[in-house]
Short mmCIF file of N, CA and C in Angstrom, two decimals:
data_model
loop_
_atom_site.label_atom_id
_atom_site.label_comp_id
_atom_site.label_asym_id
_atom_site.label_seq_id
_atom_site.Cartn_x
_atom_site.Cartn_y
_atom_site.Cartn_z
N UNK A 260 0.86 -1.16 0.00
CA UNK A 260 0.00 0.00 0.00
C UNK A 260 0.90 1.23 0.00
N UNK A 261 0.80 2.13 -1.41
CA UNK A 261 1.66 2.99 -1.48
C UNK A 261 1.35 4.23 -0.14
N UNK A 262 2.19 5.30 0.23
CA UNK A 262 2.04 6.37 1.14
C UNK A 262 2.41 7.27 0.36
N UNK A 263 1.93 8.58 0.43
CA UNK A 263 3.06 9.60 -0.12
C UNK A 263 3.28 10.73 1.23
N UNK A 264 3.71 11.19 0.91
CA UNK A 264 4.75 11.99 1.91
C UNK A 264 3.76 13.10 2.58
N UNK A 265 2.78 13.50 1.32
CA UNK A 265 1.84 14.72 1.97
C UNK A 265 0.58 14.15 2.23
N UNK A 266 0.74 12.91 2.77
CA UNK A 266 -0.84 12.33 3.43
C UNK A 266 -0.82 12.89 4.63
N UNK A 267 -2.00 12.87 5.00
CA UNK A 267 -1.99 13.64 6.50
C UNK A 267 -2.15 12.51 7.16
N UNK A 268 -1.06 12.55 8.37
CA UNK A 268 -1.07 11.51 9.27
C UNK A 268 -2.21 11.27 10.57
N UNK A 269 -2.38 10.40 11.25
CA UNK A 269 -3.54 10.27 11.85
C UNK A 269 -3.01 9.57 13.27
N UNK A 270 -3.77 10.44 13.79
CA UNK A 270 -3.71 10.34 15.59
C UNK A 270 -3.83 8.58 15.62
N UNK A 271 -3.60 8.36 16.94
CA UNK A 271 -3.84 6.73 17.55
C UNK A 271 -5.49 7.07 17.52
N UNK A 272 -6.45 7.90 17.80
CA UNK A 272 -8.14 7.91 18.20
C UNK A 272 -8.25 7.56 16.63
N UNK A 273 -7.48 8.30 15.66
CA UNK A 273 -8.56 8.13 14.33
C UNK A 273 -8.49 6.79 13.83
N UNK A 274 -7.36 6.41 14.03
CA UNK A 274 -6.70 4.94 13.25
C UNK A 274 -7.80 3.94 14.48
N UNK A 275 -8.05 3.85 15.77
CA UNK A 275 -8.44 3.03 16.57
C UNK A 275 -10.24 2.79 15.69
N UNK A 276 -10.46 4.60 15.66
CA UNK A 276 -12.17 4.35 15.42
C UNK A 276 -12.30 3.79 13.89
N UNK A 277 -11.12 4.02 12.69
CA UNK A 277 -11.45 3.28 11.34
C UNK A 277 -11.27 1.84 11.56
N UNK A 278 -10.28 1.69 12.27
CA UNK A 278 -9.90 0.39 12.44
C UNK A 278 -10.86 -0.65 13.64
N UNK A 279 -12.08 0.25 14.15
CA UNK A 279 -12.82 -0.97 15.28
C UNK A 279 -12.21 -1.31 16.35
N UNK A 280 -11.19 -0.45 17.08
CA UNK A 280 -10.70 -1.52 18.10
C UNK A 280 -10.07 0.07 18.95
N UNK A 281 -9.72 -0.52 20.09
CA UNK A 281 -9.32 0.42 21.46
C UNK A 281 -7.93 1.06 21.15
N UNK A 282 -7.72 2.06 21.76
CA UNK A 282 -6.24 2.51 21.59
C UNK A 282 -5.58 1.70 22.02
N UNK A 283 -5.99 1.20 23.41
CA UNK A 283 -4.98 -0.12 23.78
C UNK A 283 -4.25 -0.89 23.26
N UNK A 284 -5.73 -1.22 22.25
CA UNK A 284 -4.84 -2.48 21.76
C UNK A 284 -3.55 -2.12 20.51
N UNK A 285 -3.80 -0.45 19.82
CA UNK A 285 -2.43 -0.71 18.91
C UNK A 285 -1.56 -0.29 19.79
N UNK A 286 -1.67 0.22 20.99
CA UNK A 286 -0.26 0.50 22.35
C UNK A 286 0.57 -0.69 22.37
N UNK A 287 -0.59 -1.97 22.56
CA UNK A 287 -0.57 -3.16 22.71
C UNK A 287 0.92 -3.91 21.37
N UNK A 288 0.09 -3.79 20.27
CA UNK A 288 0.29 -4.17 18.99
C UNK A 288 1.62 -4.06 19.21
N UNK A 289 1.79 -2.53 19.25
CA UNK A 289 3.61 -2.29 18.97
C UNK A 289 4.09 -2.24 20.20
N UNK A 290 3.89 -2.61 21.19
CA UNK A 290 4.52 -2.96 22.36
C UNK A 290 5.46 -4.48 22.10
N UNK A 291 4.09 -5.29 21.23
CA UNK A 291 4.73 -6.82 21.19
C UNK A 291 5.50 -6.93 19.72
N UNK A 292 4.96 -5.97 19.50
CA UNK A 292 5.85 -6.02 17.88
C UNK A 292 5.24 -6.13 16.47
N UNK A 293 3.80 -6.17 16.27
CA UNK A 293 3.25 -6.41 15.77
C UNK A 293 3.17 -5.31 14.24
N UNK A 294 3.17 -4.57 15.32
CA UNK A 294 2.86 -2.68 14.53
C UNK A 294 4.37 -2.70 15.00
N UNK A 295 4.96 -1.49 13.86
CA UNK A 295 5.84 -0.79 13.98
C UNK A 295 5.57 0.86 14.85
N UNK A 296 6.59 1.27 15.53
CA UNK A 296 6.58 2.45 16.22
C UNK A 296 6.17 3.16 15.38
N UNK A 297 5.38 4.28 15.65
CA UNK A 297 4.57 5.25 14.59
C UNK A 297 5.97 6.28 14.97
N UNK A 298 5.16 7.45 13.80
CA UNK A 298 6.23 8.48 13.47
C UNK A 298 5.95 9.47 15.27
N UNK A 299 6.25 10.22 15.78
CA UNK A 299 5.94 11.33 16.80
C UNK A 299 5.94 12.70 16.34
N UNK A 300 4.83 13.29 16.53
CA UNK A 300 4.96 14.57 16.05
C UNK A 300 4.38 15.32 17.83
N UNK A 301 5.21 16.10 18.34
CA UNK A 301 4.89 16.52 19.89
C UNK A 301 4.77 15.99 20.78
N UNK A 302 5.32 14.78 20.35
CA UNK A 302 5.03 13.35 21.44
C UNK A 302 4.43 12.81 20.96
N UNK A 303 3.22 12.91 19.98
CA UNK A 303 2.41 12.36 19.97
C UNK A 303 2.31 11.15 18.84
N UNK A 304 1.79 10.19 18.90
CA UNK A 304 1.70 9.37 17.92
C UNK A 304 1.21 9.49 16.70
N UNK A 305 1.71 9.60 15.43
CA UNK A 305 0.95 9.41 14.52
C UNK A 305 1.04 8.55 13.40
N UNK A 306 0.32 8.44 12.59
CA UNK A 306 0.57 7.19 12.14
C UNK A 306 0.11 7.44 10.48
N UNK A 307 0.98 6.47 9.58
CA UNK A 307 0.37 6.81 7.77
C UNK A 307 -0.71 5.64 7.72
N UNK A 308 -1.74 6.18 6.54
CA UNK A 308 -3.05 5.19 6.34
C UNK A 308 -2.31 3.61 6.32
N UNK A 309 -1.45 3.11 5.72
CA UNK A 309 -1.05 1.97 5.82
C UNK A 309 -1.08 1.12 6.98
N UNK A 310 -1.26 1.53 8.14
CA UNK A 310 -1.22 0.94 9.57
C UNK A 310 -2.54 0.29 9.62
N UNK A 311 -3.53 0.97 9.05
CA UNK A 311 -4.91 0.26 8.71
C UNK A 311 -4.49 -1.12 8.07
N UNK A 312 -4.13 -1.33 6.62
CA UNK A 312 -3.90 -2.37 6.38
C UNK A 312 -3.37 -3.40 7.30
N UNK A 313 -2.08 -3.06 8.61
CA UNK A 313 -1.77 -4.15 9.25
C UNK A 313 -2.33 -4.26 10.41
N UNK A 314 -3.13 -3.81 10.63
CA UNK A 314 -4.24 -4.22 11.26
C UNK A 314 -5.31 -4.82 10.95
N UNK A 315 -5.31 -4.76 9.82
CA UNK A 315 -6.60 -5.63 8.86
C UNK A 315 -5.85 -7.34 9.05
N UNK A 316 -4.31 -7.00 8.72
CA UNK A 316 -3.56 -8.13 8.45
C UNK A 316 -4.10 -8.82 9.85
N UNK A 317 -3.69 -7.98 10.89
CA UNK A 317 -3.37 -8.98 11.95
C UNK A 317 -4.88 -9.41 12.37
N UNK A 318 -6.11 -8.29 12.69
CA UNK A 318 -7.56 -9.24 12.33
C UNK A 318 -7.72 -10.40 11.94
N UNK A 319 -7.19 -10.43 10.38
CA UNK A 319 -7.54 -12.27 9.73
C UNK A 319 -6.72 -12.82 9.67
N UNK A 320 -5.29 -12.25 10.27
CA UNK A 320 -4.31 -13.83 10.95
C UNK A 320 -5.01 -14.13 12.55
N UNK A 321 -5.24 -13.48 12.91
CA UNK A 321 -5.95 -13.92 14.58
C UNK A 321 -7.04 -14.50 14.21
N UNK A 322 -7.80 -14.58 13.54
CA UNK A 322 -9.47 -15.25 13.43
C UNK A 322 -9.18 -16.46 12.73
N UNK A 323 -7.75 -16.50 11.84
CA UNK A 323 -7.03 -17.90 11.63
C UNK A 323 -6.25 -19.13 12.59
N UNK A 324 -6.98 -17.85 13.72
CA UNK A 324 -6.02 -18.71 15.02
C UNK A 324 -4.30 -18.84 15.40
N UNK A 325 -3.80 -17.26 14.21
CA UNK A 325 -2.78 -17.41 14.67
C UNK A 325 -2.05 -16.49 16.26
N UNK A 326 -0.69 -16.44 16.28
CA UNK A 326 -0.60 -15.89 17.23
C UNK A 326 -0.14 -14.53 17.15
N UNK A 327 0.41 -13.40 17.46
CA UNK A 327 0.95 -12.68 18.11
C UNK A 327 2.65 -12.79 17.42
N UNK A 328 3.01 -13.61 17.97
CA UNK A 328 4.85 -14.53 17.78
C UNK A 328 4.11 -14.22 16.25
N UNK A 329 3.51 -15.44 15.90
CA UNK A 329 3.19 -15.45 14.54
C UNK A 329 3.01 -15.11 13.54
N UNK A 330 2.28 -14.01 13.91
CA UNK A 330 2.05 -12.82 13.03
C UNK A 330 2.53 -11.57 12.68
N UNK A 331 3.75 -11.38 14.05
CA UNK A 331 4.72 -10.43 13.72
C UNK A 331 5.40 -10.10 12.20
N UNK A 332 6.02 -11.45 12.08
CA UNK A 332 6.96 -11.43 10.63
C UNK A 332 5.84 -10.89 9.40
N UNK A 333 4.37 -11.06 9.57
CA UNK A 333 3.62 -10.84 8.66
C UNK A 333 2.90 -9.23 8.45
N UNK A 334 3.31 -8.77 9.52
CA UNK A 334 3.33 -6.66 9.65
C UNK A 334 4.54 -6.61 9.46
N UNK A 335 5.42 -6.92 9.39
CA UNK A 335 7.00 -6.05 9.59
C UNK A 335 7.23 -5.67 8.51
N UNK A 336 8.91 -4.82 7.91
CA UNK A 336 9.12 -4.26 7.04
C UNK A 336 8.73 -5.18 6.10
N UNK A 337 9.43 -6.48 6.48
CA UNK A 337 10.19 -7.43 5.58
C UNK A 337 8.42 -8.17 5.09
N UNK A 338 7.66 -7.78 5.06
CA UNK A 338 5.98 -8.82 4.64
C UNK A 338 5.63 -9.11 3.39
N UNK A 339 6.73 -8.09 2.14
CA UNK A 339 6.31 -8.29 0.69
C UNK A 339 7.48 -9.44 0.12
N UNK A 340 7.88 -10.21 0.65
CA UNK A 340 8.69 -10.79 -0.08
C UNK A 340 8.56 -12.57 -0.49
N UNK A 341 9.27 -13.34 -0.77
CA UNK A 341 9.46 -14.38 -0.26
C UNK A 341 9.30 -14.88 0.84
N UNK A 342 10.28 -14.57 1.78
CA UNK A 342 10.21 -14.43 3.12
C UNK A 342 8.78 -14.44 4.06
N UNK A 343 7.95 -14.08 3.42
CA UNK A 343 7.12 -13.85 4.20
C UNK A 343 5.92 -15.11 3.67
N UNK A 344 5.94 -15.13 2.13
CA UNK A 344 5.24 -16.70 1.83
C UNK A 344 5.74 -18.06 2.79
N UNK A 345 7.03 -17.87 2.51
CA UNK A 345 7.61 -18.82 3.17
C UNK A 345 6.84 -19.44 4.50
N UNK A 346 6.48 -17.71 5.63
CA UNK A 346 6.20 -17.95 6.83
C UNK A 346 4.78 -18.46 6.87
N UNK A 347 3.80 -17.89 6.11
CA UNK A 347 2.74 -18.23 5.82
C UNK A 347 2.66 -19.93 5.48
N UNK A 348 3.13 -20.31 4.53
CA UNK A 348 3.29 -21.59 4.24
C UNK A 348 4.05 -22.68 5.91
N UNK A 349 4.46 -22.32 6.25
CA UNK A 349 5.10 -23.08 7.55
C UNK A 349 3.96 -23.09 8.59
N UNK A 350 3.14 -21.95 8.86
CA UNK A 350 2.38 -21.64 9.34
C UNK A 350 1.55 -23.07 9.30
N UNK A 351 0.82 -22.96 7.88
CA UNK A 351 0.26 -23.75 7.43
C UNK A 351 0.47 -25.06 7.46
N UNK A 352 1.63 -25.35 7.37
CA UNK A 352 2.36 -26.75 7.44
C UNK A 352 1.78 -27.27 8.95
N UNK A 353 2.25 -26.76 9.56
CA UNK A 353 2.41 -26.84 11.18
C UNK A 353 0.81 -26.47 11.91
N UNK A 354 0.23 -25.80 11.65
CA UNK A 354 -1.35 -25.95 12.12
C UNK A 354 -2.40 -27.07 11.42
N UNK A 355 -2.20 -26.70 10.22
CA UNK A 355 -3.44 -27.85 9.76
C UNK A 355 -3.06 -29.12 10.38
N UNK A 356 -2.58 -29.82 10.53
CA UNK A 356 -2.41 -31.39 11.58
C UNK A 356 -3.11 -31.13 12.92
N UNK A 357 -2.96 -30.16 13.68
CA UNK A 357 -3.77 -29.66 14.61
C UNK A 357 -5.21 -29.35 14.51
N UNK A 358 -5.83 -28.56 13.21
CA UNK A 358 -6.67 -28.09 13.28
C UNK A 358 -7.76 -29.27 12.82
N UNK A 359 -7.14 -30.27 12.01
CA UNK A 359 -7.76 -31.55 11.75
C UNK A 359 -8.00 -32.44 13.17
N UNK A 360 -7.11 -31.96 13.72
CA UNK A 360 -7.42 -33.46 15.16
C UNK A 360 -8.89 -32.81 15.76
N UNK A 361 -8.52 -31.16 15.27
CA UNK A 361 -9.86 -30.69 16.24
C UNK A 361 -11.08 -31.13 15.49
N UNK A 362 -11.40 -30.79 14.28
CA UNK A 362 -12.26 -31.31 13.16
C UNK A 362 -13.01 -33.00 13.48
N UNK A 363 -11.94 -33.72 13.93
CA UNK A 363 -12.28 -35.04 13.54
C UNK A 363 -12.55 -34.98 15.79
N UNK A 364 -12.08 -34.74 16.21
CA UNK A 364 -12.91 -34.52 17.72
C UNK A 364 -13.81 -34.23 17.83
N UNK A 365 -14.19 -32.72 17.28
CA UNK A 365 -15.40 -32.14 17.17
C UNK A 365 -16.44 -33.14 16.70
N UNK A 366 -16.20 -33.76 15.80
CA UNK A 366 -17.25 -34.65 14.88
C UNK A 366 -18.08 -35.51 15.81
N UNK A 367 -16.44 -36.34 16.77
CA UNK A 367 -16.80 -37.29 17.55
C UNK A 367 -17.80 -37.03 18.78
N UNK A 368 -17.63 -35.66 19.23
CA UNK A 368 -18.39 -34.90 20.45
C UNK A 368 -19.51 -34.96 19.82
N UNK A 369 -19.49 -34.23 18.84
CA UNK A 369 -20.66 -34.44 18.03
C UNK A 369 -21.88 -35.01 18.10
N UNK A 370 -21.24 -36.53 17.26
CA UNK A 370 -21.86 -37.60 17.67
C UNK A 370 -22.48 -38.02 19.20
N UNK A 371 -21.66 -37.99 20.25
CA UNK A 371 -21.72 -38.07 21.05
C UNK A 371 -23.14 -37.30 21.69
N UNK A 372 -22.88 -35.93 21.41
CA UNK A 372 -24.01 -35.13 22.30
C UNK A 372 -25.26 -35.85 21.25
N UNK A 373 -25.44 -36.09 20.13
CA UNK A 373 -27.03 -36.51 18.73
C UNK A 373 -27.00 -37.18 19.94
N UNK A 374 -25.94 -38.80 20.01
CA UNK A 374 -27.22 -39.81 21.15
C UNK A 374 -27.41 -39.43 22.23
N UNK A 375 -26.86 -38.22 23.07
CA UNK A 375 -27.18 -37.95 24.31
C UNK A 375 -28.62 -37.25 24.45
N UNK A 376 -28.96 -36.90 23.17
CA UNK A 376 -30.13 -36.20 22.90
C UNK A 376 -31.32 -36.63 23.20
N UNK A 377 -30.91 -38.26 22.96
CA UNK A 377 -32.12 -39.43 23.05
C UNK A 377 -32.38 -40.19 24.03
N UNK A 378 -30.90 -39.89 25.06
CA UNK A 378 -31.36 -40.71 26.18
C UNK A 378 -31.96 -40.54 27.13
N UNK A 379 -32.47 -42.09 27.69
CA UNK A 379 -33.78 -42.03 28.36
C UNK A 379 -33.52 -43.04 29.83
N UNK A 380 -31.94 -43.40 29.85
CA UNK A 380 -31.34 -44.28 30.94
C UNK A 380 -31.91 -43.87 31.63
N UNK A 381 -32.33 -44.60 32.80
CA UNK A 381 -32.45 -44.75 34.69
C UNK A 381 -31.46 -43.91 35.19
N UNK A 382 -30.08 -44.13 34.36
CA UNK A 382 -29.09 -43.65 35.25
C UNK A 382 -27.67 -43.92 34.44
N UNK A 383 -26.57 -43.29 35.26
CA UNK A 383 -25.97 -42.82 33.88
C UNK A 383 -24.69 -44.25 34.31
N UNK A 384 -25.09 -45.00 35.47
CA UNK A 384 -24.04 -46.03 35.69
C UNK A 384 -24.72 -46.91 34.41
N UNK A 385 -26.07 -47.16 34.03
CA UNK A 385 -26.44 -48.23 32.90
C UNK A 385 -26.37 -47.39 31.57
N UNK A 386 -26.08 -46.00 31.67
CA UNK A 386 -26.11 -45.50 30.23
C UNK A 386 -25.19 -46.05 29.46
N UNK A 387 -25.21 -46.20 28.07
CA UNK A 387 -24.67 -47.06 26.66
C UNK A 387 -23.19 -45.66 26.62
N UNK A 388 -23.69 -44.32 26.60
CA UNK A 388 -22.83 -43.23 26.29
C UNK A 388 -21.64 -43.28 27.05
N UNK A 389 -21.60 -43.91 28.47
CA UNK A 389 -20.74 -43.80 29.50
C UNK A 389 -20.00 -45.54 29.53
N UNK A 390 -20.96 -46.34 29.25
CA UNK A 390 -20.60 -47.90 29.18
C UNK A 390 -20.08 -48.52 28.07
N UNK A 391 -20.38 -48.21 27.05
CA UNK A 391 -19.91 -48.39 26.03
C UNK A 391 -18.88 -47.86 24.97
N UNK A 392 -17.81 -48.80 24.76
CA UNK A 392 -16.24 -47.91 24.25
C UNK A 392 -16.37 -47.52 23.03
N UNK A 393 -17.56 -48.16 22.80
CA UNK A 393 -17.73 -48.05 20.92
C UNK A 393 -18.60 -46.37 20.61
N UNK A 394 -19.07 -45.52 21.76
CA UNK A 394 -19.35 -44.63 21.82
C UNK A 394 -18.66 -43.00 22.60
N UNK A 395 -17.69 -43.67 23.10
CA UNK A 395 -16.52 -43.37 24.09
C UNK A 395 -16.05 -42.05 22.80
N UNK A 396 -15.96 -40.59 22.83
CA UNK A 396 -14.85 -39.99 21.62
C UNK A 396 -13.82 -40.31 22.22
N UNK A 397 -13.07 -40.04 21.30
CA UNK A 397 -11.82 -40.28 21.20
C UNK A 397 -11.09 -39.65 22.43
N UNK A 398 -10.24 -40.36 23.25
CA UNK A 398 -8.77 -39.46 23.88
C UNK A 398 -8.07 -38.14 22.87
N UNK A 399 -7.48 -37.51 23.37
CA UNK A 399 -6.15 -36.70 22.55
C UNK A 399 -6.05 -35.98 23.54
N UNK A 400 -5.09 -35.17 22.72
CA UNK A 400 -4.49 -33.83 23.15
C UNK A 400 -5.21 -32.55 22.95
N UNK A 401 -6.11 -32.50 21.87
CA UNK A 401 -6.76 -31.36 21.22
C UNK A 401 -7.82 -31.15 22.14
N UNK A 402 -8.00 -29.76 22.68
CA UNK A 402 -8.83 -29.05 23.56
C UNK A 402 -10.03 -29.14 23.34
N UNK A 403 -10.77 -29.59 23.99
CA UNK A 403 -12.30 -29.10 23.01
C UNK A 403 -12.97 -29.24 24.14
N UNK A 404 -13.33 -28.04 24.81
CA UNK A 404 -13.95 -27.86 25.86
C UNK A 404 -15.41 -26.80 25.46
N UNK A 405 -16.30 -28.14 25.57
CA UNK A 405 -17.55 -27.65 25.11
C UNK A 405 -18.65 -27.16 26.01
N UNK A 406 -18.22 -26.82 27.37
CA UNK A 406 -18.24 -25.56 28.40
C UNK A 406 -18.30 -24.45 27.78
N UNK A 407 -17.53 -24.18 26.94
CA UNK A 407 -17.11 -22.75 26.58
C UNK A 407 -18.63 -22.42 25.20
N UNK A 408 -18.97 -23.13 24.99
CA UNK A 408 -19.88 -22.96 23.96
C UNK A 408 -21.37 -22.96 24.59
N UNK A 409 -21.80 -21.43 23.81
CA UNK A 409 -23.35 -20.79 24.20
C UNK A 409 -24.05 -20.91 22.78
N UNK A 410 -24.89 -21.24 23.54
CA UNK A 410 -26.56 -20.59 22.23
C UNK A 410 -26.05 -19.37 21.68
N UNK A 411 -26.87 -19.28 20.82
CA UNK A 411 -26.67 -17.82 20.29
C UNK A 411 -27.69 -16.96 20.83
N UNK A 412 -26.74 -16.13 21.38
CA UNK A 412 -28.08 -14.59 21.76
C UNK A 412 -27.76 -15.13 23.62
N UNK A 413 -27.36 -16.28 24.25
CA UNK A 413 -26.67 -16.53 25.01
C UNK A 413 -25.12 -15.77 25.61
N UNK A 414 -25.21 -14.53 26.65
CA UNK A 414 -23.86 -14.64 26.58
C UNK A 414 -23.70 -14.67 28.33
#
């Protein structure tokens, strides 16, 4: 995203309210590295329209579930190059095996809650869901804590 020199630069309030989000969090941003230090004019922060874009960036790397660490290399100077496919692609390498264990868990919970839907046990020492291995999901490692999940319009 080109800049030119006589754009008028923009406070941390204006960039926070185009961009949806708290001043905090770009304090935040370039605290961890995410954002680069803005220019200072009286102290004050300001910043060229382009900072929008890496904030857009870092939006749909976070809703991709990435991290912070992660997403650094993908705001920095260095983001138009090789270098930066590269990181993307590793990224990729290295999550999807994860994001599949969750996929194929999820499925199994899944399953799990359809027949819980139907049962009508005495009690849950004779229930089939709890007694039976052939209905058992799976063990792992992958989190899936379905506590955390509301209705919608639920908060």
């Amino acid at each position: 995203m080109a800049t030119t020199m006589d754009e008028p630069l923009l406070t941390i309030g204006q960039v926070a309210e185009r961009a949806g989000l708290n001043t905090s969090h770009i304090r935040y941003y370039e605290r961890v590295g995410v954002l680069p230090e803005p220019e200072r004019v009286a102290g004050q922060r300001r910043y060229r329209s382009e900072v929008l874009h890496r904030l857009s960036i870092i939006d749909v790397a976070q809703r991709a579930g990435l991290s912070l660490d992660e997403i650094a290399p993908l705001t920095g100077p260095d983001n138009r190059g090789a270098d930066a496919s590269r990181h993307i692609r590793a990224l990729a390498d290295e999550k999807l095996p994860h994001i599949e264990a969750l996929i194929a868990r999820a499925h199994a919970v899944k399953h799990w809650l359809e027949i819980a839907q139907s049962c009508d046990c005495r009690s849950v020492d004779v229930c089939g869901l709890f007694v039976d291995p052939t209905l058992t999901p799976p063990a792992g490692e992958v989190d899936l804590d379905v506590r955390q999940v509301r209705s919608p319009g639920r908060r």
